[in-house]
Amino acid sequence: MSFELIPHKLVYGGEALGHHQGRTVLVPRVLPGERAEVEEYRTAKGVVHARAVRILAAAPERVEPPCPYFGHCGGCQYQHIESQFQATTKREILRETLRRLGKIDWRGNIPVHAADPWNYRNQAQLKVERRADGNVALGFFEAESHRLFPVDACLILSPRLNGLLRELQGPDWSRRLADSREIEMLADDRDEHVAITLRGLANRAEGEALARDMLERLAGVVSVGVESEGQLRVFGNPRLDYVVGEFQYGVSPGSFFQASRHLVPDLVNAVVAEQTGRLALDLFAGVGLFTLPLARRFSSVVAVEAGAKEARDLAANARGHSCDHLRVVTEAVHDFLRRFAQMQPDLVVLDPPRAGIGVQPLKLLAALQPKRIHYVSCGPPTLARDLAYLAGQGYELKSVDLFDLFPQTFHIEALACLARRAA
Ligand SMILES: C[S@@+](CC[C@H](N)C(=O)[O-])C[C@H]1O[C@@H](n2cnc3c(N)ncnc32)[C@H](O)[C@@H]1O
């Protein structure tokens, strides 16, 4: 059954929220203030989930989505919104999430760092589906599903990765990919060189032959990892070199690295700028994006990373930059904090996955009484929860920045800087 709705705001996740007959309604691809005819398709926990049938009166911020797959492919949620408005909307969502979930009434500015809103992704995880004729379809999952949506091109992917996406679906490669489940690609900072990780190819000999052919015949591909049954074999260069500012990071196939290429130098600068001192901790360090610049600024740095691949890359990157005063700990942050006893680090950088750091590790961290904490977050709700805890432990929020690393999507990356109040 359809009804008219005028939503009043966008919420984290990409949908617009409105009310109808006393019930909360969420609907994708409708803007605040628009009059839309929508129809209910599901109710969960008292919230009506609806789809838009027609836009009856459009908002001035609405634009024509340039991608033909928009609305089907699950990758983008905001292509119907003018770019500037996307960024300011994310800022308001961040502010409101801090207030609602963290009881943090941040009245200060939230500067938005933005760059080219297209062709920015330096990384893709392409899903693979075998077709009846033995060729494959490559693409991304549909929204809220594990059904593949095939794509020939993607407007947020870098030019180099779009070229590979096209080529891999061509006659030279398609059939040979039929036994793969996923193809991950990471392009370097210049969008020249690429590392590919093939997942799910069980036949070792076929995997190796495919990897070697890719290295020989796919322009720009310098490294191919074949991951199967928990084992990774790497052909070509063991690592892709990615330059950010004055540092070069080696990244193994499948290691975590930031997936948006334009704003990474700004993010690093914002995290480390004006920071110096005796001791810094970099928790959830990855391959050392923040660790290496921190090592230039602090007498001693401890970097903690649970992923074995990332930690190996981090150690190699530290050696490459002669960082003798940097210690890499391959361990979960919680376990590390249970036994770490050096009090009052000058700075702790936190960059956890979307789940946040969590209250138990935060308790241990707060007990060390770091002077400053720079929290890089890709999940506003967990950031709000963790900041609320730190506020109760004597930490004052000094600044909040938003890095719009993923335009056209609902994703929000934020940097919150905190300082310990004087006793
Ligand atoms: C969002 S990434 C950030 C990496 C790095 N700071 C960067 O910007 O490239 C989070 C990292 O934390 C690691 N990780 C996830 N859970 C962890 C845990 N409990 N303890 C330590 N590291 C963890 C992941 O392997 C990943 O490298």
Coordinates of C-alpha atoms and ligand atoms in Angstrom, one line a residue:
M1 CA 0.0 0.0 0.0
S2 CA 1.4 3.4 -1.0
F3 CA 1.2 6.7 0.9
E4 CA 2.7 10.2 0.8
L5 CA 5.7 11.0 2.9
I6 CA 7.8 14.2 3.4
P7 CA 10.9 13.0 5.3
H8 CA 12.6 15.5 7.5
K9 CA 16.2 14.3 7.6
L10 CA 18.7 11.8 6.3
V11 CA 20.0 9.2 8.9
Y12 CA 23.3 7.2 9.1
G13 CA 22.9 4.3 6.6
G14 CA 21.7 6.5 3.8
E15 CA 17.9 6.5 4.2
A16 CA 15.6 9.4 4.8
L17 CA 13.4 9.4 7.9
G18 CA 9.9 10.6 8.1
H19 CA 6.6 9.9 10.0
H20 CA 3.3 8.5 8.8
Q21 CA 0.3 7.9 11.0
G22 CA 2.5 8.0 14.1
R23 CA 5.0 5.5 12.7
T24 CA 8.7 6.1 11.8
V25 CA 9.4 5.5 8.1
L26 CA 12.7 4.9 6.5
V27 CA 13.1 5.2 2.7
P28 CA 16.2 5.3 0.5
R29 CA 16.8 7.8 -2.3
V30 CA 14.4 10.4 -1.1
L31 CA 15.6 13.8 0.2
P32 CA 14.5 15.7 3.3
G33 CA 11.6 18.1 2.4
E34 CA 10.7 16.1 -0.7
R35 CA 7.1 15.0 -1.2
A36 CA 7.3 11.3 -2.3
E37 CA 4.8 8.5 -2.9
V38 CA 6.3 5.5 -1.1
E39 CA 5.2 2.0 -0.4
E40 CA 5.9 -0.1 2.6
Y41 CA 7.7 -3.4 2.1
R42 CA 8.7 -4.4 5.6
T43 CA 8.3 -3.5 9.2
A44 CA 10.9 -4.3 11.8
K45 CA 11.1 -3.2 15.4
G46 CA 8.2 -0.8 14.8
V47 CA 10.0 1.0 11.9
V48 CA 8.4 0.9 8.5
H49 CA 10.9 0.3 5.6
A50 CA 9.5 1.7 2.4
R51 CA 10.6 2.2 -1.2
A52 CA 10.0 5.3 -3.3
V53 CA 7.4 4.9 -6.0
R54 CA 7.5 8.5 -7.3
I55 CA 9.0 11.8 -6.3
L56 CA 6.0 14.3 -6.3
A57 CA 8.0 17.4 -5.5
A58 CA 11.8 17.3 -5.7
A59 CA 14.2 19.1 -3.4
P60 CA 16.6 21.6 -4.9
E61 CA 19.6 19.4 -3.9
R62 CA 18.3 16.5 -6.0
V63 CA 20.5 15.7 -9.1
E64 CA 20.2 13.1 -11.8
P65 CA 22.3 10.1 -10.7
P66 CA 25.0 9.6 -13.3
C67 CA 25.4 5.9 -12.8
P68 CA 22.9 3.6 -14.6
Y69 CA 23.3 1.0 -11.8
F70 CA 22.4 3.5 -9.0
G71 CA 19.5 2.1 -6.9
H72 CA 20.4 -1.5 -7.8
C73 CA 24.1 -1.9 -6.9
G74 CA 24.6 -1.6 -3.2
G75 CA 27.8 0.5 -3.4
C76 CA 26.3 4.0 -3.5
Q77 CA 23.4 5.6 -1.7
Y78 CA 23.8 9.3 -2.4
Q79 CA 24.3 9.8 -6.1
H80 CA 20.9 11.6 -6.3
I81 CA 22.3 14.3 -3.9
E82 CA 24.4 17.2 -5.0
S83 CA 28.0 16.7 -3.7
Q84 CA 28.2 19.7 -1.4
F85 CA 24.9 18.8 0.2
Q86 CA 26.1 15.2 0.8
A87 CA 29.1 16.5 2.8
T88 CA 27.1 19.0 4.9
T89 CA 24.5 16.3 5.5
K90 CA 27.1 13.9 6.8
R91 CA 28.4 16.6 9.1
E92 CA 24.9 17.0 10.6
I93 CA 24.5 13.2 10.9
L94 CA 27.8 13.1 12.8
R95 CA 26.9 15.9 15.1
E96 CA 23.5 14.4 15.8
T97 CA 24.9 10.9 16.4
L98 CA 27.4 12.3 18.9
R99 CA 24.5 14.1 20.7
R100 CA 22.0 11.3 20.6
L101 CA 24.2 8.3 21.3
G102 CA 27.1 9.9 23.2
K103 CA 25.3 12.8 24.9
I104 CA 28.1 14.9 23.5
D105 CA 26.8 18.4 22.6
W106 CA 29.6 19.5 20.2
R107 CA 28.9 23.1 19.4
G108 CA 32.2 23.7 17.6
N109 CA 32.7 23.6 13.9
I110 CA 33.2 20.3 12.1
P111 CA 35.4 21.1 9.2
V112 CA 34.6 18.9 6.2
H113 CA 37.6 17.7 4.1
A114 CA 36.5 16.9 0.6
A115 CA 38.0 16.1 -2.8
D116 CA 36.9 14.9 -6.2
P117 CA 33.7 13.0 -5.5
W118 CA 34.3 10.6 -8.5
N119 CA 36.9 8.0 -9.4
Y120 CA 38.4 8.1 -5.9
R121 CA 38.4 4.5 -4.8
N122 CA 41.8 2.9 -5.0
Q123 CA 40.4 -0.5 -3.9
A124 CA 37.6 -2.8 -5.0
Q125 CA 36.4 -6.2 -3.8
L126 CA 34.7 -7.6 -6.9
K127 CA 32.3 -10.5 -6.4
V128 CA 32.5 -13.2 -9.0
E129 CA 29.5 -15.3 -10.3
R130 CA 29.8 -18.0 -12.8
R131 CA 27.3 -17.8 -15.7
A132 CA 25.7 -20.7 -17.4
D133 CA 27.9 -20.3 -20.4
G134 CA 31.1 -20.7 -18.3
N135 CA 32.0 -16.9 -18.3
V136 CA 31.8 -14.8 -15.2
A137 CA 29.9 -11.8 -14.1
L138 CA 31.8 -9.3 -11.9
G139 CA 30.2 -6.8 -9.7
F140 CA 29.1 -5.8 -6.2
F141 CA 26.4 -7.0 -3.9
E142 CA 22.9 -5.5 -4.2
A143 CA 21.8 -3.4 -1.3
E144 CA 21.2 -5.4 1.9
S145 CA 21.8 -8.7 0.1
H146 CA 24.4 -11.2 -1.0
R147 CA 23.1 -11.2 -4.5
L148 CA 25.7 -10.1 -7.1
F149 CA 24.8 -7.1 -9.2
P150 CA 27.0 -7.2 -12.3
V151 CA 28.7 -3.9 -13.4
D152 CA 30.8 -3.1 -16.4
A153 CA 32.2 0.1 -14.9
C154 CA 32.0 2.0 -11.6
L155 CA 32.1 5.8 -11.4
I156 CA 33.7 5.9 -8.0
L157 CA 36.5 3.5 -8.9
S158 CA 39.9 4.8 -10.1
P159 CA 40.5 4.8 -13.9
R160 CA 43.1 2.1 -13.6
L161 CA 40.7 -0.2 -11.7
N162 CA 37.9 0.5 -14.1
G163 CA 40.1 -0.6 -16.9
L164 CA 40.9 -3.9 -15.1
L165 CA 37.2 -4.4 -14.3
R166 CA 36.4 -4.2 -18.0
E167 CA 39.3 -6.3 -19.1
L168 CA 38.7 -9.1 -16.6
Q169 CA 35.2 -9.6 -18.0
G170 CA 36.6 -10.0 -21.6
P171 CA 37.2 -13.2 -23.4
D172 CA 40.8 -13.6 -22.3
W173 CA 40.0 -13.8 -18.6
S174 CA 36.4 -14.4 -17.9
R175 CA 36.3 -18.3 -18.1
R176 CA 39.6 -18.5 -16.1
L177 CA 38.0 -16.7 -13.2
A178 CA 35.0 -19.0 -12.9
D179 CA 36.3 -20.8 -9.8
S180 CA 37.1 -17.6 -8.0
R181 CA 34.8 -16.1 -5.3
E182 CA 36.2 -12.6 -5.1
I183 CA 38.9 -10.5 -6.7
E184 CA 40.4 -7.7 -4.6
M185 CA 42.3 -4.9 -6.3
L186 CA 44.4 -2.2 -4.8
A187 CA 45.9 0.6 -6.9
D188 CA 48.8 2.7 -5.8
D189 CA 48.8 6.4 -5.1
R190 CA 49.5 7.3 -8.7
D191 CA 46.9 4.8 -10.0
E192 CA 49.6 3.1 -12.0
H193 CA 50.4 -0.1 -10.3
V194 CA 47.9 -2.7 -8.9
A195 CA 48.0 -5.6 -6.5
I196 CA 45.3 -8.3 -7.1
T197 CA 44.2 -10.9 -4.6
L198 CA 42.2 -13.8 -6.0
R199 CA 40.1 -15.6 -3.4
G200 CA 38.6 -19.1 -3.6
L201 CA 40.6 -20.6 -6.4
A202 CA 41.3 -24.1 -5.0
N203 CA 43.4 -25.6 -7.8
R204 CA 47.0 -24.6 -6.9
A205 CA 48.4 -25.0 -10.4
E206 CA 45.6 -23.1 -12.1
G207 CA 45.9 -20.3 -9.5
E208 CA 49.6 -20.0 -10.2
A209 CA 49.2 -20.0 -14.0
L210 CA 46.5 -17.4 -13.8
A211 CA 48.6 -15.2 -11.5
R212 CA 51.6 -15.4 -13.7
D213 CA 49.6 -14.5 -16.8
M214 CA 48.0 -11.6 -15.1
L215 CA 51.4 -10.2 -14.2
E216 CA 52.6 -10.6 -17.8
R217 CA 49.5 -9.3 -19.6
L218 CA 47.5 -7.0 -17.5
A219 CA 48.9 -3.4 -17.6
G220 CA 49.9 -2.1 -14.3
V221 CA 49.5 -5.4 -12.3
V222 CA 52.7 -5.9 -10.3
S223 CA 51.6 -8.3 -7.6
V224 CA 49.0 -11.2 -7.5
G225 CA 48.1 -13.0 -4.4
V226 CA 46.2 -16.3 -4.6
E227 CA 44.3 -17.0 -1.3
S228 CA 42.8 -20.4 -0.8
E229 CA 42.0 -22.4 2.2
G230 CA 43.6 -19.9 4.5
Q231 CA 46.8 -19.8 2.6
L232 CA 48.2 -16.9 0.6
R233 CA 50.7 -17.3 -2.2
V234 CA 52.1 -14.1 -3.7
F235 CA 53.5 -13.9 -7.3
G236 CA 55.3 -10.9 -8.7
N237 CA 56.3 -8.1 -6.2
P238 CA 55.7 -9.2 -2.6
R239 CA 54.2 -5.8 -1.9
L240 CA 52.6 -2.8 -3.7
D241 CA 54.4 0.5 -2.9
Y242 CA 52.0 3.3 -1.9
V243 CA 53.4 6.8 -1.3
V244 CA 51.7 9.2 1.1
G245 CA 53.6 12.4 1.7
E246 CA 57.3 11.6 2.3
F247 CA 56.6 7.9 3.2
Q248 CA 56.5 4.8 1.1
Y249 CA 54.3 2.0 2.4
G250 CA 54.6 -1.6 1.2
V251 CA 51.2 -3.3 1.2
S252 CA 50.9 -7.0 0.7
P253 CA 48.0 -8.4 -1.3
G254 CA 45.0 -8.5 1.0
S255 CA 46.5 -6.2 3.7
F256 CA 44.3 -3.4 4.9
F257 CA 45.0 0.0 3.4
Q258 CA 42.8 3.1 3.1
A259 CA 40.4 2.7 0.2
S260 CA 40.1 6.3 -0.9
R261 CA 43.0 7.9 -2.7
H262 CA 42.5 11.7 -2.6
L263 CA 42.3 12.6 1.0
V264 CA 44.8 10.2 2.7
P265 CA 47.6 12.7 2.9
D266 CA 45.2 15.3 4.6
L267 CA 44.0 12.6 7.0
V268 CA 47.6 11.7 8.0
N269 CA 48.5 15.4 8.4
A270 CA 45.5 16.1 10.6
V271 CA 46.3 13.1 12.8
V272 CA 50.0 13.9 13.4
A273 CA 50.2 17.7 12.9
E274 CA 51.9 19.5 15.7
Q275 CA 52.4 16.3 17.7
T276 CA 55.7 15.6 19.4
G277 CA 56.9 14.1 22.6
R278 CA 58.4 11.1 24.4
L279 CA 55.9 8.2 23.6
A280 CA 53.1 7.7 21.1
L281 CA 51.0 4.6 20.7
D282 CA 49.4 3.8 17.3
L283 CA 46.6 1.3 18.0
F284 CA 45.0 -0.6 15.1
A285 CA 48.0 0.5 13.1
G286 CA 47.6 -1.4 9.8
V287 CA 50.7 -1.2 7.7
G288 CA 51.8 1.9 9.5
L289 CA 50.0 4.8 7.8
F290 CA 50.2 6.9 10.9
T291 CA 53.1 5.0 12.6
L292 CA 55.8 6.2 10.3
P293 CA 55.0 9.9 10.5
L294 CA 54.6 9.5 14.3
A295 CA 58.1 7.9 14.4
R296 CA 59.5 11.1 13.0
R297 CA 58.0 13.1 15.8
F298 CA 58.3 11.0 18.9
S299 CA 61.3 9.5 20.7
S300 CA 59.5 6.2 21.0
V301 CA 56.5 4.7 19.2
V302 CA 54.6 1.4 19.8
A303 CA 52.4 0.2 17.0
V304 CA 49.8 -2.5 17.7
E305 CA 48.1 -4.5 14.9
A306 CA 46.4 -7.8 15.2
G307 CA 46.5 -8.8 11.5
A308 CA 49.6 -10.9 10.8
K309 CA 50.0 -9.7 7.2
E310 CA 49.6 -6.0 8.1
A311 CA 52.0 -6.3 11.1
R312 CA 54.6 -7.9 8.8
D313 CA 54.2 -5.1 6.3
L314 CA 54.4 -2.6 9.1
A315 CA 57.7 -4.1 10.4
A316 CA 59.1 -4.0 6.9
N317 CA 58.0 -0.4 6.4
A318 CA 59.6 0.6 9.7
R319 CA 62.9 -1.1 8.6
G320 CA 62.6 0.7 5.2
H321 CA 62.5 4.1 7.0
S322 CA 65.2 3.2 9.6
C323 CA 62.7 3.5 12.6
D324 CA 64.7 1.9 15.3
H325 CA 62.7 3.5 18.1
L326 CA 59.5 1.9 16.8
R327 CA 58.2 -1.3 18.3
V328 CA 55.6 -3.3 16.3
V329 CA 53.3 -5.5 18.5
T330 CA 51.3 -8.2 16.6
E331 CA 48.4 -8.6 19.0
A332 CA 44.8 -7.6 19.7
V333 CA 44.7 -4.1 21.2
H334 CA 42.8 -5.4 24.2
D335 CA 45.5 -8.0 25.0
F336 CA 48.2 -5.5 24.5
L337 CA 46.6 -3.0 26.9
R338 CA 46.2 -5.6 29.6
R339 CA 50.0 -5.7 30.1
F340 CA 51.3 -2.4 28.8
A341 CA 52.4 -0.3 31.8
Q342 CA 54.2 2.8 30.5
M343 CA 52.2 5.6 32.0
Q344 CA 51.1 8.8 30.3
P345 CA 51.9 8.4 26.7
D346 CA 51.9 11.8 25.1
L347 CA 49.6 10.7 22.2
V348 CA 47.5 7.6 21.4
V349 CA 46.2 7.3 17.9
L350 CA 43.2 4.9 17.6
D351 CA 41.9 3.8 14.2
P352 CA 39.6 0.8 14.9
P353 CA 37.3 -1.0 12.5
R354 CA 33.6 0.1 12.5
A355 CA 32.9 -1.7 15.8
G356 CA 35.0 0.9 17.6
I357 CA 37.5 0.1 20.4
G358 CA 34.9 -0.8 22.9
V359 CA 34.6 0.0 26.6
Q360 CA 36.8 -2.8 28.1
P361 CA 39.9 -1.8 26.1
L362 CA 39.1 1.8 26.7
K363 CA 39.1 1.3 30.5
L364 CA 42.6 -0.1 30.2
L365 CA 43.6 2.7 27.9
A366 CA 42.2 5.4 30.2
A367 CA 44.1 3.9 33.1
L368 CA 47.4 4.8 31.3
Q369 CA 46.3 8.4 31.3
P370 CA 47.4 9.4 27.8
K371 CA 47.7 13.2 27.5
R372 CA 46.0 13.2 24.1
I373 CA 43.9 10.8 22.1
H374 CA 43.3 11.1 18.4
Y375 CA 40.5 8.8 17.4
V376 CA 40.0 8.1 13.7
S377 CA 36.6 6.5 13.2
C378 CA 34.6 5.0 10.3
G379 CA 31.5 4.4 12.5
P380 CA 29.8 7.4 14.1
P381 CA 27.6 5.3 16.5
T382 CA 30.6 3.5 18.0
L383 CA 32.6 6.8 18.0
A384 CA 29.8 8.4 20.1
R385 CA 29.8 5.5 22.5
D386 CA 33.6 5.5 23.0
L387 CA 33.8 9.3 23.3
A388 CA 31.1 9.2 25.9
Y389 CA 33.2 6.8 28.0
L390 CA 36.3 8.9 27.6
A391 CA 34.4 12.1 28.6
G392 CA 33.6 10.3 31.9
Q393 CA 37.3 9.6 32.3
G394 CA 38.4 13.2 32.2
Y395 CA 38.9 13.7 28.5
E396 CA 37.8 16.8 26.7
L397 CA 36.9 16.9 23.1
K398 CA 39.1 19.5 21.4
S399 CA 38.1 19.1 17.7
V400 CA 36.1 17.0 15.3
D401 CA 36.9 16.8 11.6
L402 CA 35.0 15.0 8.9
F403 CA 36.9 13.4 6.0
D404 CA 34.5 12.7 3.2
L405 CA 36.6 9.7 2.0
F406 CA 33.6 8.0 0.3
P407 CA 31.3 10.5 -1.5
Q408 CA 28.2 9.0 -3.1
T409 CA 27.9 6.7 -0.1
F410 CA 26.6 7.1 3.5
H411 CA 30.0 6.4 5.0
I412 CA 31.5 8.9 7.4
E413 CA 35.1 9.1 8.4
A414 CA 35.8 11.3 11.4
L415 CA 38.8 12.4 13.5
A416 CA 38.1 13.3 17.1
C417 CA 41.0 14.9 19.1
L418 CA 40.8 14.7 22.9
A419 CA 43.0 16.0 25.7
R420 CA 43.1 15.0 29.3
R421 CA 41.8 17.6 31.6
A422 CA 44.4 18.9 34.1
A423 CA 43.8 17.2 37.5
Ligands
LIG1 C1 40.5 0.8 10.0 S1 42.0 -0.1 9.9 C2 43.2 1.1 10.2 C3 44.6 0.8 9.8 C4 45.6 2.0 9.8 N1 45.5 2.8 10.9 C5 45.4 2.7 8.5 O1 44.9 3.8 8.5 O2 45.8 2.2 7.4 C6 41.9 -1.1 11.3 C7 43.1 -2.0 11.5 O3 43.0 -2.7 12.8 C8 43.3 -4.0 12.7 N2 42.5 -4.7 13.8 C9 41.2 -5.1 13.8 N3 40.9 -5.5 15.1 C10 42.0 -5.4 15.8 C11 42.3 -5.6 17.2 N4 41.3 -6.1 18.0 N5 43.5 -5.3 17.7 C12 44.5 -4.8 16.9 N6 44.3 -4.6 15.5 C13 43.0 -4.8 15.0 C14 42.9 -4.4 11.3 O4 43.7 -5.6 10.9 C15 43.2 -3.2 10.5 O5 44.5 -3.2 10.0

